[in-house]
Coordinates of C-alpha atoms and ligand atoms in Angstrom, one line a residue:
M212 CA 3.8 -14.3 0.7
V213 CA 5.2 -14.0 -2.8
L214 CA 4.7 -10.5 -4.2
K215 CA 3.6 -10.0 -7.7
A216 CA 6.0 -7.5 -9.5
A217 CA 6.3 -5.6 -12.7
V218 CA 8.6 -3.0 -14.3
I219 CA 7.5 0.0 -16.4
G220 CA 10.3 1.3 -18.6
T221 CA 12.8 -1.4 -19.6
G222 CA 15.7 0.8 -21.0
M223 CA 19.3 0.8 -19.6
M224 CA 18.3 0.9 -15.9
G225 CA 14.9 -0.8 -16.3
K226 CA 16.6 -4.0 -17.6
N227 CA 18.5 -4.3 -14.3
H228 CA 15.3 -4.0 -12.4
V229 CA 13.7 -6.7 -14.5
R230 CA 16.7 -9.1 -14.0
N231 CA 16.7 -8.6 -10.2
Y232 CA 12.9 -9.3 -9.9
F233 CA 13.4 -12.3 -11.9
E234 CA 16.2 -13.6 -9.7
I235 CA 14.8 -12.7 -6.2
P236 CA 12.8 -15.7 -5.0
L237 CA 10.5 -13.6 -2.8
V238 CA 8.7 -12.1 -5.8
E239 CA 7.1 -13.3 -9.1
L240 CA 8.0 -11.2 -12.1
C241 CA 4.6 -11.0 -13.8
A242 CA 5.0 -8.5 -16.5
I243 CA 7.0 -5.7 -18.0
C244 CA 6.0 -2.6 -20.0
D245 CA 7.7 -0.3 -22.5
V246 CA 6.6 1.8 -25.4
D247 CA 9.4 0.2 -27.3
E248 CA 7.6 -3.0 -28.4
V249 CA 10.5 -4.8 -30.1
S250 CA 13.0 -4.6 -27.2
G251 CA 10.2 -5.0 -24.6
K252 CA 8.9 -8.3 -26.1
E253 CA 12.3 -9.6 -26.5
L254 CA 13.1 -9.0 -22.8
S255 CA 9.7 -10.4 -21.7
L256 CA 10.7 -13.7 -23.5
K257 CA 14.1 -13.8 -21.9
F258 CA 12.6 -13.3 -18.4
K259 CA 9.5 -15.3 -19.0
C260 CA 6.7 -12.7 -18.2
N261 CA 3.9 -10.9 -20.0
F262 CA 4.7 -7.8 -22.1
Y263 CA 2.5 -4.7 -22.3
K264 CA 3.0 -1.5 -24.3
D265 CA 0.4 0.5 -22.1
Y266 CA 1.0 0.4 -18.4
N267 CA -2.5 1.3 -17.5
E268 CA -3.6 -1.9 -19.3
M269 CA -0.9 -3.8 -17.4
I270 CA -2.1 -2.6 -14.1
E271 CA -5.7 -3.4 -15.0
K272 CA -5.0 -7.0 -16.1
E273 CA -2.2 -8.1 -13.7
K274 CA -2.9 -8.2 -9.9
L275 CA 0.3 -6.5 -9.0
D276 CA 1.7 -5.7 -5.5
I277 CA 4.8 -3.8 -6.4
V278 CA 6.1 -1.9 -9.6
S279 CA 9.4 -0.4 -10.5
I280 CA 9.0 2.9 -12.5
V281 CA 12.1 3.4 -14.6
V282 CA 11.0 5.8 -17.4
P283 CA 12.7 9.0 -18.2
T284 CA 12.5 11.6 -15.3
S285 CA 10.1 13.9 -17.1
L286 CA 7.5 11.1 -17.0
H287 CA 8.0 10.1 -13.4
K288 CA 5.0 12.2 -12.1
K289 CA 2.4 11.0 -14.6
V290 CA 3.3 7.2 -14.4
A291 CA 3.9 7.1 -10.7
C292 CA 0.6 8.9 -10.0
D293 CA -1.4 6.6 -12.3
V294 CA 0.2 3.6 -10.6
L295 CA -0.1 4.7 -7.0
K296 CA -3.8 5.6 -7.6
K297 CA -4.5 2.0 -8.3
G298 CA -3.2 0.9 -4.9
V299 CA 0.1 -0.6 -6.1
N300 CA 3.4 0.0 -4.1
V301 CA 6.0 1.9 -6.2
L302 CA 9.8 1.9 -6.4
L303 CA 10.4 5.0 -8.4
E304 CA 13.9 5.7 -9.9
K305 CA 15.8 8.8 -8.8
P306 CA 15.2 11.8 -9.1
I307 CA 11.8 11.6 -7.6
S308 CA 10.6 14.0 -10.3
G309 CA 11.7 17.1 -12.2
T310 CA 9.9 19.6 -9.9
V311 CA 9.1 20.1 -6.2
E312 CA 5.3 20.3 -7.1
D313 CA 5.4 17.0 -8.8
A314 CA 7.3 15.4 -6.1
L315 CA 4.7 16.5 -3.5
E316 CA 1.9 15.3 -5.5
I317 CA 3.5 11.8 -5.8
I318 CA 4.2 11.7 -2.1
N319 CA 0.6 12.7 -1.3
I320 CA -1.0 10.3 -3.6
A321 CA 1.1 7.4 -2.1
K322 CA -0.2 8.5 1.3
E323 CA -3.8 8.8 0.3
N324 CA -3.8 5.5 -1.2
N325 CA -2.0 3.9 1.7
V326 CA 0.8 2.3 -0.4
K327 CA 4.6 2.4 0.0
L328 CA 6.8 4.8 -2.1
A329 CA 10.6 4.1 -2.4
I330 CA 13.0 6.3 -4.3
G331 CA 15.9 4.7 -6.1
H332 CA 18.8 6.4 -4.5
I333 CA 20.8 3.4 -5.1
E334 CA 24.1 4.5 -3.5
R335 CA 22.5 4.2 -0.1
F336 CA 22.6 0.4 -0.6
N337 CA 26.2 0.4 -1.7
P338 CA 27.8 -1.9 0.8
A339 CA 30.9 0.4 1.1
V340 CA 28.6 3.4 1.9
I341 CA 26.8 1.4 4.5
K342 CA 30.1 0.5 6.2
L343 CA 31.2 4.1 6.0
K344 CA 28.0 5.3 7.6
E345 CA 28.7 2.7 10.4
F346 CA 32.2 4.3 11.0
I347 CA 30.7 7.8 11.1
S348 CA 28.0 6.9 13.4
N349 CA 30.2 5.0 15.9
G350 CA 32.7 7.9 16.0
R351 CA 35.7 6.1 14.4
L352 CA 36.4 9.1 12.2
G353 CA 35.9 11.6 15.0
E354 CA 34.1 14.8 14.2
I355 CA 33.5 15.1 10.5
T356 CA 35.0 18.2 8.9
S357 CA 34.4 17.6 5.3
I358 CA 33.1 15.2 2.7
H359 CA 34.1 15.3 -0.9
A360 CA 32.5 13.4 -3.9
K361 CA 33.7 13.1 -7.5
R362 CA 31.2 11.7 -10.0
V363 CA 32.4 12.4 -13.5
G364 CA 32.4 10.8 -16.9
L365 CA 31.4 11.2 -20.5
Y366 CA 27.7 12.2 -21.3
P367 CA 25.3 9.3 -21.9
S368 CA 23.3 10.5 -25.0
R369 CA 20.2 8.6 -24.0
I370 CA 19.5 11.2 -21.2
K371 CA 17.3 13.8 -23.0
D372 CA 15.4 15.4 -20.0
A373 CA 17.7 16.0 -17.1
N374 CA 20.8 18.2 -16.4
I375 CA 23.9 17.0 -14.6
V376 CA 22.7 18.2 -11.1
V377 CA 19.2 16.6 -11.2
D378 CA 20.6 13.4 -12.9
L379 CA 23.9 12.9 -11.2
S380 CA 24.8 15.2 -8.3
V381 CA 21.5 14.3 -6.7
H382 CA 23.1 10.8 -5.7
D383 CA 25.9 12.6 -3.7
I384 CA 23.5 15.2 -2.2
D385 CA 21.4 12.4 -0.9
I386 CA 24.5 10.5 0.4
F387 CA 25.9 13.6 2.2
C388 CA 22.6 14.1 4.0
Y389 CA 22.4 10.5 4.9
L390 CA 25.9 10.2 6.2
L391 CA 25.6 13.3 8.3
S392 CA 22.0 12.7 9.3
M393 CA 21.1 16.3 8.5
Q394 CA 20.2 18.7 5.7
P395 CA 22.5 21.4 4.6
D396 CA 22.1 25.0 5.9
S397 CA 23.5 26.7 2.9
L398 CA 25.0 26.1 -0.5
H399 CA 27.1 27.6 -3.2
A400 CA 27.4 26.3 -6.7
S401 CA 29.1 27.1 -9.9
G402 CA 28.8 25.3 -13.2
G403 CA 27.3 25.6 -16.7
I404 CA 27.2 24.3 -20.2
A405 CA 30.4 23.1 -21.9
L406 CA 30.0 20.2 -24.3
N407 CA 26.1 19.7 -24.2
S408 CA 24.1 22.0 -26.4
S409 CA 21.2 22.7 -24.0
R410 CA 21.7 21.4 -20.5
E411 CA 24.1 22.1 -17.7
D412 CA 26.9 19.5 -17.8
Y413 CA 29.4 20.5 -15.2
V414 CA 29.1 21.7 -11.6
D415 CA 30.9 22.3 -8.3
I416 CA 28.8 22.4 -5.3
L417 CA 29.7 23.4 -1.7
L418 CA 27.2 22.5 1.0
K419 CA 27.5 23.6 4.5
F420 CA 26.2 21.2 7.2
G421 CA 27.0 23.2 10.4
K422 CA 30.8 23.0 10.8
T423 CA 31.1 20.4 8.1
S424 CA 31.6 21.1 4.4
G425 CA 30.5 19.0 1.6
V426 CA 32.0 19.3 -1.8
I427 CA 30.5 17.7 -5.0
N428 CA 32.2 17.8 -8.3
T429 CA 30.1 16.4 -11.1
N430 CA 30.3 16.5 -14.9
W431 CA 29.6 14.8 -18.3
I432 CA 33.0 15.9 -19.6
T433 CA 35.9 14.1 -18.0
P434 CA 36.9 11.3 -20.4
I435 CA 37.1 8.7 -17.6
K436 CA 34.4 7.5 -15.3
I437 CA 35.3 8.3 -11.7
R438 CA 32.9 7.8 -8.7
N439 CA 34.8 8.5 -5.5
L440 CA 33.9 9.8 -2.0
S441 CA 36.2 10.8 0.8
V442 CA 35.5 11.8 4.4
T443 CA 37.9 13.7 6.7
G444 CA 37.3 13.6 10.4
T445 CA 39.3 14.5 13.5
K446 CA 40.3 11.0 14.1
G447 CA 40.8 9.7 10.5
Y448 CA 40.2 9.9 6.9
A449 CA 38.2 7.5 4.6
E450 CA 38.4 6.9 0.9
L451 CA 35.6 5.1 -0.9
N452 CA 35.2 4.0 -4.5
Y453 CA 31.5 3.7 -5.3
I454 CA 32.2 1.5 -8.3
T455 CA 34.6 -1.2 -6.8
Q456 CA 33.0 -0.9 -3.4
E457 CA 36.6 -0.4 -1.9
L458 CA 36.8 1.5 1.4
T459 CA 40.1 2.5 3.0
L460 CA 40.6 4.0 6.4
Y461 CA 43.6 6.0 7.5
E462 CA 43.3 6.3 11.3
S463 CA 45.2 9.3 12.6
N464 CA 48.1 9.0 15.0
Y465 CA 47.9 12.6 15.9
T466 CA 48.6 13.6 19.5
K467 CA 49.1 17.2 20.7
D468 CA 52.3 16.4 22.6
A469 CA 54.7 16.3 19.6
D470 CA 57.8 18.1 21.1
S471 CA 60.0 18.3 18.0
F472 CA 59.6 18.3 14.2
G473 CA 60.8 14.6 14.3
D474 CA 57.9 13.6 16.4
F475 CA 55.5 15.8 14.3
L476 CA 56.6 13.8 11.1
V477 CA 56.3 10.4 12.8
K478 CA 52.9 11.2 14.3
F479 CA 51.4 12.6 11.1
G480 CA 53.4 10.6 8.5
K481 CA 52.2 7.1 9.3
P482 CA 48.6 6.7 9.9
N483 CA 47.2 3.4 10.5
K484 CA 45.9 2.2 7.1
V485 CA 43.0 -0.2 7.1
E486 CA 41.7 -1.8 3.9
V487 CA 38.2 -2.3 5.1
G488 CA 36.8 -5.8 4.1
V489 CA 33.5 -4.8 2.3
L490 CA 31.3 -7.7 1.3
N491 CA 30.5 -6.8 -2.4
D492 CA 26.9 -7.0 -3.4
E493 CA 24.7 -5.4 -6.1
P494 CA 23.2 -2.2 -4.6
L495 CA 20.1 -2.5 -6.9
K496 CA 19.4 -6.0 -5.5
L497 CA 19.7 -4.6 -1.9
E498 CA 17.4 -1.6 -2.8
I499 CA 14.7 -4.0 -4.3
L500 CA 15.0 -6.3 -1.2
D501 CA 14.5 -3.3 1.1
F502 CA 11.5 -2.3 -0.9
I503 CA 10.0 -5.8 -0.8
E504 CA 10.6 -6.0 3.0
A505 CA 9.1 -2.5 3.5
V506 CA 5.9 -3.7 1.6
S507 CA 5.7 -7.1 3.4
N508 CA 6.3 -5.7 6.9
H509 CA 4.4 -2.4 6.5
R510 CA 7.3 -0.2 7.3
E511 CA 8.9 2.8 5.6
P512 CA 11.5 2.0 2.8
L513 CA 15.0 3.1 3.7
V514 CA 14.7 5.9 1.0
S515 CA 11.3 7.5 1.3
G516 CA 9.5 9.9 -0.9
T517 CA 10.5 12.7 1.6
D518 CA 14.2 11.7 1.2
G519 CA 13.8 12.0 -2.6
L520 CA 12.1 15.3 -2.3
N521 CA 14.8 16.7 0.0
A522 CA 17.5 15.7 -2.4
L523 CA 15.6 17.2 -5.3
K524 CA 15.0 20.5 -3.5
I525 CA 18.8 20.9 -3.0
A526 CA 19.5 19.9 -6.5
L527 CA 17.0 22.5 -7.9
D528 CA 18.5 25.2 -5.7
V529 CA 21.9 24.4 -7.2
V530 CA 20.4 24.7 -10.6
H531 CA 18.9 28.0 -9.8
Q532 CA 22.3 29.3 -8.6
I533 CA 24.0 28.1 -11.6
K534 CA 21.5 29.7 -14.0
N535 CA 21.6 33.0 -12.1
N536 CA 25.4 33.2 -12.1
Ligands
NAD91 N1 19.7 4.8 -9.8 C1 20.6 4.9 -10.8 O1 21.7 4.7 -10.6 C2 20.0 5.2 -12.2 C3 20.8 4.9 -13.3 C4 20.4 5.3 -14.5 C5 19.0 5.8 -14.7 N2 18.3 6.0 -13.6 C6 16.9 6.5 -13.7 O2 16.2 5.6 -14.4 C7 15.2 6.3 -15.2 C8 15.4 5.8 -16.6 O3 16.7 6.0 -17.1 P1 17.4 5.1 -18.2 O4 18.8 5.5 -18.3 O5 17.0 3.7 -18.0 O6 16.6 5.7 -19.6 P2 16.4 4.9 -20.9 O7 16.0 5.9 -21.9 O8 17.4 3.9 -21.2 O9 15.1 4.0 -20.5 C9 13.8 4.5 -20.3 C10 12.8 3.6 -21.0 O10 11.5 4.0 -20.6 C11 10.6 3.7 -21.8 N3 9.4 4.5 -21.8 C12 9.3 5.8 -22.1 N4 8.0 6.2 -22.0 C13 7.3 5.2 -21.5 C14 6.0 4.9 -21.2 N5 5.0 5.9 -21.2 N6 5.6 3.6 -20.7 C15 6.5 2.7 -20.7 N7 7.8 2.9 -21.1 C16 8.2 4.1 -21.3 C17 11.5 4.0 -22.9 O11 11.1 3.4 -24.2 C18 12.9 3.5 -22.5 O12 13.0 2.1 -22.8 C19 15.6 7.8 -15.1 O13 14.7 8.4 -14.1 C20 17.0 7.8 -14.5 O14 17.2 9.0 -13.7 C21 18.8 5.7 -12.3

């Protein structure tokens, strides 16, 4: 069955949702909605669909199965609840909302109306992350001792309603929980406001997952864009570039029987380096395909409302610590 789709909010990220729905044969892109009439109409002509300025009118007039909500974070709750109440399945961009109360309301309304709710934690669908998760799950890296993520770059001025933690660190918070299949038991954070006039724009976070440490460095200050992840385990070390989807594995040659410093150097100095062949693909396309499949096959999406809530809770705890320091 072909699902009828629409996108609410067609700014920087929403445009990508529109293009994907247009290109995916399993769906028909029926309509888009944005309060900016000029750019919205232009986009609707390009992608051959109807344009609406008011999303409630769009939901009334179009018989929609699925909708992506890609409006600024402060509007997530209002728009998501309005759409879910009409019985339409929703792919809501990350973070799920700005507060835990709003997130809970969104999740409850999805349940009450028996519709699917997916949260756009896009890195879950990064093919390099999927491969890395496989290596961790099958023990190729051994016992994981630490995970480090660096997500830095200059401030995108269009973001008017979210701080660095809720907007960016939340990606890596979710990925750490996903890779380790658990929630952190403690956290420490340090950060603040440097270049931005009102919102936190740099942070360093230490999350403890039992014996494993997770370290996240995020900012809107570093003049180049870096999106890296590395994982250290007792059997090896993996480096991942979120942008290029490159994944490199260094398999340890360590054995405990080194009987001289020479052996020690040989055994530590030359790990087996493997450039893992990752089949590049667009994470957003894979995220939307998962959402479509979840709706069609009546299963939970890979990233549920609860996953979105869990990541948000941790992000808000981090913000709380920064503010209180
Ligand atoms: N998953 C990712 O990697 C990723 C990347 C960027 C943004 N996002 C998320 O996407 C969302 C949007 O971010 P963006 O960068 O595209 O912002 P943006 O400002 O570029 O776009 C938001 C759009 O929503 C429109 N809008 C505002 N109120 C509306 C309403 N009531 N009805 C219809 N349209 C409305 C605006 O006119 C604008 O076009 C945010 O939640 C952000 O966190 C996710």
